[in-house]
Coordinates of C-alpha atoms in Angstrom, one line a residue:
X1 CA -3.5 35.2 -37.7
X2 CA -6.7 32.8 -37.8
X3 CA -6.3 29.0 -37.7
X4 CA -6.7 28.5 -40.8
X5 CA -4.1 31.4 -41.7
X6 CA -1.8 29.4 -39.1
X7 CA -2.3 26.1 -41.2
X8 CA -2.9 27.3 -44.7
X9 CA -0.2 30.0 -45.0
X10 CA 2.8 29.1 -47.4
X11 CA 6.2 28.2 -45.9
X12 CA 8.2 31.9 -45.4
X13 CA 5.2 33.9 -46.4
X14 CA 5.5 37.1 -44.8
X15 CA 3.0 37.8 -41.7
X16 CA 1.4 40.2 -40.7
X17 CA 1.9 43.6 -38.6
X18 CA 2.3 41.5 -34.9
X19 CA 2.0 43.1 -31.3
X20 CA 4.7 43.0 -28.9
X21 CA 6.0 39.8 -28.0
X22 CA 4.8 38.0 -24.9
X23 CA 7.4 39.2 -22.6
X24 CA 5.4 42.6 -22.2
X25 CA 1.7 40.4 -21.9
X26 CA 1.8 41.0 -17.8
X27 CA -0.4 38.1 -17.2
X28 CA 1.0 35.8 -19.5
X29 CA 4.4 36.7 -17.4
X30 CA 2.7 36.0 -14.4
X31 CA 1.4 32.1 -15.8
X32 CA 5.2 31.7 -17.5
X33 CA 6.7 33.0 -13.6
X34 CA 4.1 30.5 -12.1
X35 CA 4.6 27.0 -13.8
X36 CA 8.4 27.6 -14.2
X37 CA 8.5 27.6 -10.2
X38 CA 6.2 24.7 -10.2
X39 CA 8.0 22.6 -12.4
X40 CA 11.4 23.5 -10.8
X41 CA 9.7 22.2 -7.6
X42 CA 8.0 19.0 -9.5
X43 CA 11.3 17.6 -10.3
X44 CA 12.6 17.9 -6.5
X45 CA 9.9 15.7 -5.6
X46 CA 10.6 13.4 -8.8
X47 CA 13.5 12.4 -6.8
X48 CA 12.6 12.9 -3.1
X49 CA 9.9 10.4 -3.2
X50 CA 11.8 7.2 -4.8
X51 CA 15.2 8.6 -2.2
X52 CA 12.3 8.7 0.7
X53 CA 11.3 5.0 -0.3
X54 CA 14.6 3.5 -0.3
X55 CA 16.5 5.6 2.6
X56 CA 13.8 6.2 5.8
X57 CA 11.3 2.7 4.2
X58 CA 14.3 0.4 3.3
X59 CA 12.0 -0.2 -0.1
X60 CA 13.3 -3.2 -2.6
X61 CA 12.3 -3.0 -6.5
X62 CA 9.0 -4.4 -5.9
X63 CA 8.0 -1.5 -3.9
X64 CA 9.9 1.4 -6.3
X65 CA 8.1 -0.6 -8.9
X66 CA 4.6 0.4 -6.8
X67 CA 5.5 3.8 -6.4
X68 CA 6.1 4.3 -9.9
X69 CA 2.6 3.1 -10.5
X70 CA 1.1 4.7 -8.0
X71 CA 2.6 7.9 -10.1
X72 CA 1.4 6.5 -13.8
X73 CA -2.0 5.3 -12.8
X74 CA -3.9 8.2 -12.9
X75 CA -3.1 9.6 -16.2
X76 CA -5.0 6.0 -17.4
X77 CA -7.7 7.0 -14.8
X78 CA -8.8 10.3 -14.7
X79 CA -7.2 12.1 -17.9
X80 CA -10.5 11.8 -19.9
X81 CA -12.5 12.8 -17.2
X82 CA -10.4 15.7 -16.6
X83 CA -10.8 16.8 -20.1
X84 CA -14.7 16.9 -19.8
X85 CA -14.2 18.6 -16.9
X86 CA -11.9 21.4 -18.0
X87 CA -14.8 21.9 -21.1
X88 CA -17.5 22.4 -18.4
X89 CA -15.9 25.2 -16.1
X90 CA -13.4 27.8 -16.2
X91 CA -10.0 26.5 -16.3
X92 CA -8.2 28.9 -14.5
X93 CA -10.1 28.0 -11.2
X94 CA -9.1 24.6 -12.1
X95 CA -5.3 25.3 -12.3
X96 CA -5.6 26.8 -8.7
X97 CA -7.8 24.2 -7.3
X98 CA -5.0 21.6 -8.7
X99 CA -1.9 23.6 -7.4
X100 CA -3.2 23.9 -3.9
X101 CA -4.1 20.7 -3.4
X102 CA -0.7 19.3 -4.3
X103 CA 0.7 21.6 -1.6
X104 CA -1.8 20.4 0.9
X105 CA -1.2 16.7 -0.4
X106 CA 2.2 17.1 0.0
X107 CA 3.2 18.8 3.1
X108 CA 1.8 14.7 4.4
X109 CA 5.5 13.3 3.7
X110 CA 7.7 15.4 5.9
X111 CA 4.7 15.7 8.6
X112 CA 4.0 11.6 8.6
X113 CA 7.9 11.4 8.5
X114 CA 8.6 13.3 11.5
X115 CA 5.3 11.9 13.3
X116 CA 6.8 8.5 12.8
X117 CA 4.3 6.8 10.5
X118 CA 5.4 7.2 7.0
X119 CA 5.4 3.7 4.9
X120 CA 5.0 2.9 1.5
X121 CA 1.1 2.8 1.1
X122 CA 1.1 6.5 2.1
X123 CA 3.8 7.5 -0.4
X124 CA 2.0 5.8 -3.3
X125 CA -1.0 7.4 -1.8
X126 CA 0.2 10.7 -1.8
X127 CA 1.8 9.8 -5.1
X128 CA -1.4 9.1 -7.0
X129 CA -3.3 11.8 -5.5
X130 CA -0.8 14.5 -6.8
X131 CA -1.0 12.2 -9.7
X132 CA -4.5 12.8 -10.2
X133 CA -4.4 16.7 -9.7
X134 CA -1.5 16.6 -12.0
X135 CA -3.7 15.0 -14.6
X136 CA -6.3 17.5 -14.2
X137 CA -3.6 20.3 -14.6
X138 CA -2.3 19.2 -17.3
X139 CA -5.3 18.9 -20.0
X140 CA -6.7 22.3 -18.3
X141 CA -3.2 23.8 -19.3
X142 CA -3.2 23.3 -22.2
X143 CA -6.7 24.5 -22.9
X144 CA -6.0 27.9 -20.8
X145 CA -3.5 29.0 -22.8
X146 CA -5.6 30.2 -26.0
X147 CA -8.0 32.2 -23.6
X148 CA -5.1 34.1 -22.4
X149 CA -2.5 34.4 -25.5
X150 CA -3.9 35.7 -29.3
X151 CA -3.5 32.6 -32.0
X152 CA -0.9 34.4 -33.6
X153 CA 0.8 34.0 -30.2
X154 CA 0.6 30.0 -29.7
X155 CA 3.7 29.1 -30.8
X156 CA 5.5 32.1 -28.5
X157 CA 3.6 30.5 -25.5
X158 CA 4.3 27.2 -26.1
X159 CA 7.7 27.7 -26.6
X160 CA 8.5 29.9 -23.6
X161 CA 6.7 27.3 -21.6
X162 CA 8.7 24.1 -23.2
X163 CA 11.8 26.8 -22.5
X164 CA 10.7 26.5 -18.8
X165 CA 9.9 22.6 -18.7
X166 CA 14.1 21.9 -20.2
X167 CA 15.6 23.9 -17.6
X168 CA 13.6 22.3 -14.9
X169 CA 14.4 19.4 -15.9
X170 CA 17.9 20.3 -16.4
X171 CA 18.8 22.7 -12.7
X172 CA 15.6 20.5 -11.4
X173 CA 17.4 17.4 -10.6
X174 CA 20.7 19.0 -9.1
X175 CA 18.8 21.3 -7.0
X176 CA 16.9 18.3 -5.9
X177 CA 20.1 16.5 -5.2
X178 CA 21.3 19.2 -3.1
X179 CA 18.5 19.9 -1.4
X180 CA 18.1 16.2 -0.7
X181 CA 21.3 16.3 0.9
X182 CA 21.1 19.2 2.6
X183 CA 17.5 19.0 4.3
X184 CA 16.8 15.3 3.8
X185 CA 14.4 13.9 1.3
X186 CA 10.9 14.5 3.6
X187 CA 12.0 18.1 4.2
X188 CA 12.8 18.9 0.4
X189 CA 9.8 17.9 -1.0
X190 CA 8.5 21.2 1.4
X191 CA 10.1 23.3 -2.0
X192 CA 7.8 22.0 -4.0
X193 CA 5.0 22.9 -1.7
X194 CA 6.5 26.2 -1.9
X195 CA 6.5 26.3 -6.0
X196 CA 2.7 25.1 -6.0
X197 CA 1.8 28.4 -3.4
X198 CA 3.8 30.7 -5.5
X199 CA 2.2 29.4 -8.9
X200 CA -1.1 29.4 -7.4
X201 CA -0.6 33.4 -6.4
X202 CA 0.7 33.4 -10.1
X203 CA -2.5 32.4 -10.9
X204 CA -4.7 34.4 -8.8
X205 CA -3.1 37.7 -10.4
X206 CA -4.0 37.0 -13.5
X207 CA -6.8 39.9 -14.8
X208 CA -7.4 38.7 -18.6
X209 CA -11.1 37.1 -18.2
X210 CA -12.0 34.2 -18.9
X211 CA -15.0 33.2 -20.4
X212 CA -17.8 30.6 -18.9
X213 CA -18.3 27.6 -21.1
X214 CA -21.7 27.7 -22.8
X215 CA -24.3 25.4 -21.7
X216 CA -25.0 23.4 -24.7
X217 CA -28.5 23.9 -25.8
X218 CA -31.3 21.0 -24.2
X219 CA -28.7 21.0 -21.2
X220 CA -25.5 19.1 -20.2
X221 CA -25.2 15.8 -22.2
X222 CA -23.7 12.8 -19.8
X223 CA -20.0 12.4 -19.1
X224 CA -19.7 9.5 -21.4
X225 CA -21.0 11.0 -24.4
X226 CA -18.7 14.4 -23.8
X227 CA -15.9 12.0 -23.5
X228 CA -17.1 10.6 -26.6
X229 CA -17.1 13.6 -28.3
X230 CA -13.8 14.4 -27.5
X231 CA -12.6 11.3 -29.2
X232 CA -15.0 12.2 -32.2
X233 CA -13.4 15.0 -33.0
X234 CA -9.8 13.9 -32.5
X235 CA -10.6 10.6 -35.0
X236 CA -13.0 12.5 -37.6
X237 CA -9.7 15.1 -38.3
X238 CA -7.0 13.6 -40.4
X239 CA -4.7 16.1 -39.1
X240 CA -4.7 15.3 -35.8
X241 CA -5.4 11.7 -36.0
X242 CA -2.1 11.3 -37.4
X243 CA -0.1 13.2 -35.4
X244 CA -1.6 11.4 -32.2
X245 CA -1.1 8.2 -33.8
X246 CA 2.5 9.3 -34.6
X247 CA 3.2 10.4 -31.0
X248 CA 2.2 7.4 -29.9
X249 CA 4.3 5.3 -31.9
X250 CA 7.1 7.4 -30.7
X251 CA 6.2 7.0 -27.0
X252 CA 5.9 3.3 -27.4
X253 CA 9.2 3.2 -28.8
X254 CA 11.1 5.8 -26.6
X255 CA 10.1 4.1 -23.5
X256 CA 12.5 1.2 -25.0
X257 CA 15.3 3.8 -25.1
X258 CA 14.7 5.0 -21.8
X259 CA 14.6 1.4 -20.3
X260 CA 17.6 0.0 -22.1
X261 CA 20.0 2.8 -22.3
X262 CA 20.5 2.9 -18.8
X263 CA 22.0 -0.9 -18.9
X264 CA 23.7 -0.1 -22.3
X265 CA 25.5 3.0 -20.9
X266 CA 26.6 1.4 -17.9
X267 CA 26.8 -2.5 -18.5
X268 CA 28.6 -1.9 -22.3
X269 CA 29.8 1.0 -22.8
X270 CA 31.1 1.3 -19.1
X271 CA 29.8 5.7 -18.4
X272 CA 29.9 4.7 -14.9
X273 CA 26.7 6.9 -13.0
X274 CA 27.8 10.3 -13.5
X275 CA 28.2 9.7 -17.5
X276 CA 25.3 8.6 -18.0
X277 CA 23.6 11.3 -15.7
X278 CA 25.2 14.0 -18.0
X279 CA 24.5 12.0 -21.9
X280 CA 20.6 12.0 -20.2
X281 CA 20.7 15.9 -19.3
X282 CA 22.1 16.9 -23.0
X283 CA 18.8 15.8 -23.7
X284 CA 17.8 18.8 -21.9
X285 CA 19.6 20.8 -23.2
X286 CA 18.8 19.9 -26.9
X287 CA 14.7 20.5 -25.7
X288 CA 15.8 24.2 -24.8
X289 CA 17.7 25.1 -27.9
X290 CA 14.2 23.0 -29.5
X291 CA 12.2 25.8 -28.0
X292 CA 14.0 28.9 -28.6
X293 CA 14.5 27.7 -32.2
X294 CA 10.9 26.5 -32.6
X295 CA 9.2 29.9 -33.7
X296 CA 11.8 31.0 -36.2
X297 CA 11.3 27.4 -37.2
X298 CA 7.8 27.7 -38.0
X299 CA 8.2 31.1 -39.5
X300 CA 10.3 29.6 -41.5
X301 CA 8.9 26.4 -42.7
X302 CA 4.8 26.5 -41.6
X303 CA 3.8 25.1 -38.5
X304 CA 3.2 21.7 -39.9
X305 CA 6.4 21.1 -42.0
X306 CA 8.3 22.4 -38.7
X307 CA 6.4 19.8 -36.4
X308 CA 7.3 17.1 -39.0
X309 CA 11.0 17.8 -39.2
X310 CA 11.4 18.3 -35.6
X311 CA 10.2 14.5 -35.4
X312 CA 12.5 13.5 -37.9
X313 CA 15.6 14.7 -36.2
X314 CA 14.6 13.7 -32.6
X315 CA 13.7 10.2 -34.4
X316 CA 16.8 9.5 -36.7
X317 CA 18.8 11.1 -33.9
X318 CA 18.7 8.1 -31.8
X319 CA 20.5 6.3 -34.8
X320 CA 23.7 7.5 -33.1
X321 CA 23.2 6.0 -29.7
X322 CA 24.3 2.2 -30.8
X323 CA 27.0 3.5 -32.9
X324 CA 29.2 4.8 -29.9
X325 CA 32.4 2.4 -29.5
X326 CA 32.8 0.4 -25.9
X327 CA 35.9 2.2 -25.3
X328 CA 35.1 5.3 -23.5
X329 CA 36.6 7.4 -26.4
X330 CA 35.6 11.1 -27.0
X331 CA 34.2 9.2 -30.7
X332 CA 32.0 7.6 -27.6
X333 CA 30.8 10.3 -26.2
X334 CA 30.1 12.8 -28.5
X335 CA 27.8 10.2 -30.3
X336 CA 25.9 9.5 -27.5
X337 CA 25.9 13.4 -26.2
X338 CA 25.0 14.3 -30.2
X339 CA 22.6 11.8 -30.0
X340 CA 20.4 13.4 -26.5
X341 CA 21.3 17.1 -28.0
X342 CA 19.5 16.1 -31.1
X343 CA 16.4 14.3 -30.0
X344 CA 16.0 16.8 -27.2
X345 CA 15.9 19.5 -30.2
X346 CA 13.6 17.9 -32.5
X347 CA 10.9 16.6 -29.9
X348 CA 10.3 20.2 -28.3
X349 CA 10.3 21.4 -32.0
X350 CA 7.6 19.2 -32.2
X351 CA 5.7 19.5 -29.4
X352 CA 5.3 22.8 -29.4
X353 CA 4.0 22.8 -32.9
X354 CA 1.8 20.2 -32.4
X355 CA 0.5 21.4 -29.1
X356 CA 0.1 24.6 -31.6
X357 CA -1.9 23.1 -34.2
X358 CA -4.3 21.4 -31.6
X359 CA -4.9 24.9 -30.1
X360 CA -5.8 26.7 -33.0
X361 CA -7.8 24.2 -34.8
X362 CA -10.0 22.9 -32.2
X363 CA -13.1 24.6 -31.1
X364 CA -12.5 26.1 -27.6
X365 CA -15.4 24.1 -26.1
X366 CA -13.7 20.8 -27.1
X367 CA -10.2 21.6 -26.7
X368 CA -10.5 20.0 -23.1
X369 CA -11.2 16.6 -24.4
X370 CA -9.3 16.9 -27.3
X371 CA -6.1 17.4 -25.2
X372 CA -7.4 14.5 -22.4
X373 CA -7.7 12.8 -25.9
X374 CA -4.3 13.0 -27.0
X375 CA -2.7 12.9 -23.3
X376 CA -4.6 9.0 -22.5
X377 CA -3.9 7.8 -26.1
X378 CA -0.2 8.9 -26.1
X379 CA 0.8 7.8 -22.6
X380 CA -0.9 4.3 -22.8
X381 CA 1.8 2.5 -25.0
X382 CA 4.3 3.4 -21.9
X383 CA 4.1 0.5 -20.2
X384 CA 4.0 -1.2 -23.0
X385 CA 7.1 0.2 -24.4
X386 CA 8.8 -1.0 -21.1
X387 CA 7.9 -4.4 -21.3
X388 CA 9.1 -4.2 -25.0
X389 CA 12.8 -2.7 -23.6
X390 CA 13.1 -5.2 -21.2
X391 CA 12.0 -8.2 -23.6
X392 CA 14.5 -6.7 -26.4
X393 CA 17.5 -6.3 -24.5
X394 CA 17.5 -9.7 -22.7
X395 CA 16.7 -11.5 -25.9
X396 CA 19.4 -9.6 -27.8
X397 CA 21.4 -7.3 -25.9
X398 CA 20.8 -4.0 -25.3
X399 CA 22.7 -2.6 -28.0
X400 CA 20.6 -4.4 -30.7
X401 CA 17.7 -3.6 -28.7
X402 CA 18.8 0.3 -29.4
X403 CA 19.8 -0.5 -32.9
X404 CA 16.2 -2.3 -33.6
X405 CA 14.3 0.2 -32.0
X406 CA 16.5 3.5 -33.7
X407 CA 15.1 1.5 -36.5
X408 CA 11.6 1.6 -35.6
X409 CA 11.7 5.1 -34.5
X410 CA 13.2 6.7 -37.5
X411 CA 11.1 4.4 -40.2
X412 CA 7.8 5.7 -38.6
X413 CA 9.2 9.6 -38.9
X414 CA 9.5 9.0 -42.7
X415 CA 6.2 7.7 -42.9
X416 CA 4.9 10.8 -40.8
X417 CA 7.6 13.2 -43.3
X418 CA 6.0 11.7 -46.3
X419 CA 2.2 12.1 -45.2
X420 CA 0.2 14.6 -46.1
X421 CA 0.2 16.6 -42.7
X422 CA 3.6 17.8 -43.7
X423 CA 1.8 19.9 -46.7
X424 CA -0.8 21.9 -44.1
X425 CA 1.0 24.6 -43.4

């Protein structure tokens, strides 16, 4: 199916004669075996470096708070660049390049710890330099992904992938936990080394080829004005100008949930550490249902109209989370739990449909920037969003602050249902 099959076919239209499914496209299983492994690892060291900090460093909030920059920073940095660059070479020499060098980058924290000379500079140093190869790995992704699957095929990629991502996240974080316990922070983050070698070999198995970018004709323009074109072409399309001005409305306001639900949960509503731990991983578990459910979804509805009502849900969904009583009632929690389940759903329902529409609508040459594009202008309003959380709640209370921002969240999904991207497909 062409792109503009993919956007212009009616809602339950029936499609054409289809090959088999992904599961029997060898090197598309090798990429799926590769970056579920890496992720699984990613999360291990999600945790391992803030446990490092505060266990072996003794590290106080101002020096979590560093780390956690050190972490953010380069997707502000380098995520434009790295679009440009993943439009001016093959991407999957990229992928490997990134993967190996967070193994080598990594294998620093258990060797400085056992050495003796581990501090906090070089764990936000080894934070932003995986943060920066992460960056890079990301946008080129993203743009791999049509040179190795059919179009007809994007929404089966994506959601296998986003399939991947919710589990990590789910087993992710208890496997960290355990292994944290088990080997000690330093020595854990060594299986996520591991993942990054095993996705890499992934990688180098892969036999579809991959074609060189083109040279534009009169030779390479600068890096500024490939940036600029990126940007062009993301602001001169209606389509997906408004879902990256949607997403980042969503961002903004999501970082508020995710900065004051944490003090609602355990200040008022009294979860205690492990309930709040298991409301946050429903959320997981709503994000895998989200991507088994997301290409019957968009069978069903067109891409578009499924991206739009994924938002909805995963918007109006966080209505429930100031409604749960302070009592610690089953009411309570199945609001709360409903509440994760149901914005975990609608979000991968939407990202994958979104990612979908970006892939099939954007020239291959550009789809580099075009994803650095989105990446830079969506992540942003994060720190923006907790600044907002942490103004809200002490001004009002953090379940007002969820009530307000529930609000916010679901008024923008309206606007984004009534639009006309919701008609495109």
């Amino acid at each position: 199916m062409s792109a503009s099959e993919l956007l212009d076919a009616p809602p339950g239209a029936p499609e054409p004669k289809r090959p088999r499914g992904l599961w029997h496209h060898r090197d598309f299983r090798r990429l799926w075996a590769g970056q579920t492994a890496a992720l699984l690892g990613s999360r291990v060291t999600e945790l391992a470096l803030p446990i490092t900090a505060i266990v072996l460093l003794d590290a106080g909030a101002a020096e979590l708070g560093l780390l956690n920059s050190a972490q953010y920073l380069p997707v502000l940095c380098v995520t434009l660049f790295a679009g440009v660059l993943a439009d001016r070479v093959r991407r999957r020499p990229l992928l490997i390049t990134a993967n190996l060098g967070r193994a080598v980058i990594l294998t620093a924290v258990p060797l400085l710890a056992w050495l003796g000379g581990l501090g906090i500079w070089a764990l936000c140093a080894v934070a932003f330099a995986t943060g920066v190869l992460t960056a890079v790995f990301d946008v080129a992704y993203q743009a791999y992904l049509p040179s190795l699957v059919s179009k007809e095929r994007l929404v089966e990629g994506n959601s296998k992938l986003q399939a991947s991502r919710s589990v990590a996240e789910t087993a992710g974080q208890g496997l960290g936990g355990t292994l944290i316990q088990v080997l000690t922070a330093p020595v854990a983050i060594i299986v996520d080394c591991i993942g990054y070698l095993f996705a890499t070999g992934m990688l180098l198995r892969i036999r579809t080829p991959e074609a060189r970018p083109e040279r534009p004709p009169g030779g390479r323009s600068s890096v500024r004005k490939d940036i600029v074109a990126g940007l062009r072409m993301t602001m001169n399309s209606r389509l997906l100008r408004v879902i990256m001005f949607h997403a980042s409305w969503y961002n903004l306001l999501w970082d508020v949930v995710l900065v004051v639900f944490p003090l609602y949960g355990l200040k008022v509503l009294h979860l205690g550490p492990a309930g709040l731990g298991l409301v946050i991983a429903a959320g997981s578990v709503g994000a895998l249902g989200g991507a088994l459910s997301a290409g019957p979804l968009g069978t069903r509805l067109g891409v578009g109209r499924a991206m739009v009502v994924g938002m909805t849900v995963a918007s109006a969904a966080t209505l429930l989370l100031p409604l749960a009583p302070g009592d610690g009632s089953v009411l309570a929690h199945a609001l709360l739990t409903g509440g994760y389940v149901l914005n975990g759903f609608g979000i991968a329902v939407f990202s994958i449909h979104s990612i979908t529409l970006r892939q099939a609508t954007v020239p291959i040459e550009l789809i580099g920037r075009v994803s650095a594009t989105f990446r830079f202008v969506t992540w942003a309003v994060i720190p923006l969003g907790g600044l907002l959380g942490g103004l809200l709640a002490a001004a009002v209370g953090p379940r007002t602050a969820l009530t307000v921002t529930a609000v916010g969240l679901t008024a923008g999904a309206l606007v984004f249902l009534c639009s006309r991207t919701a008609t495109r497909s």
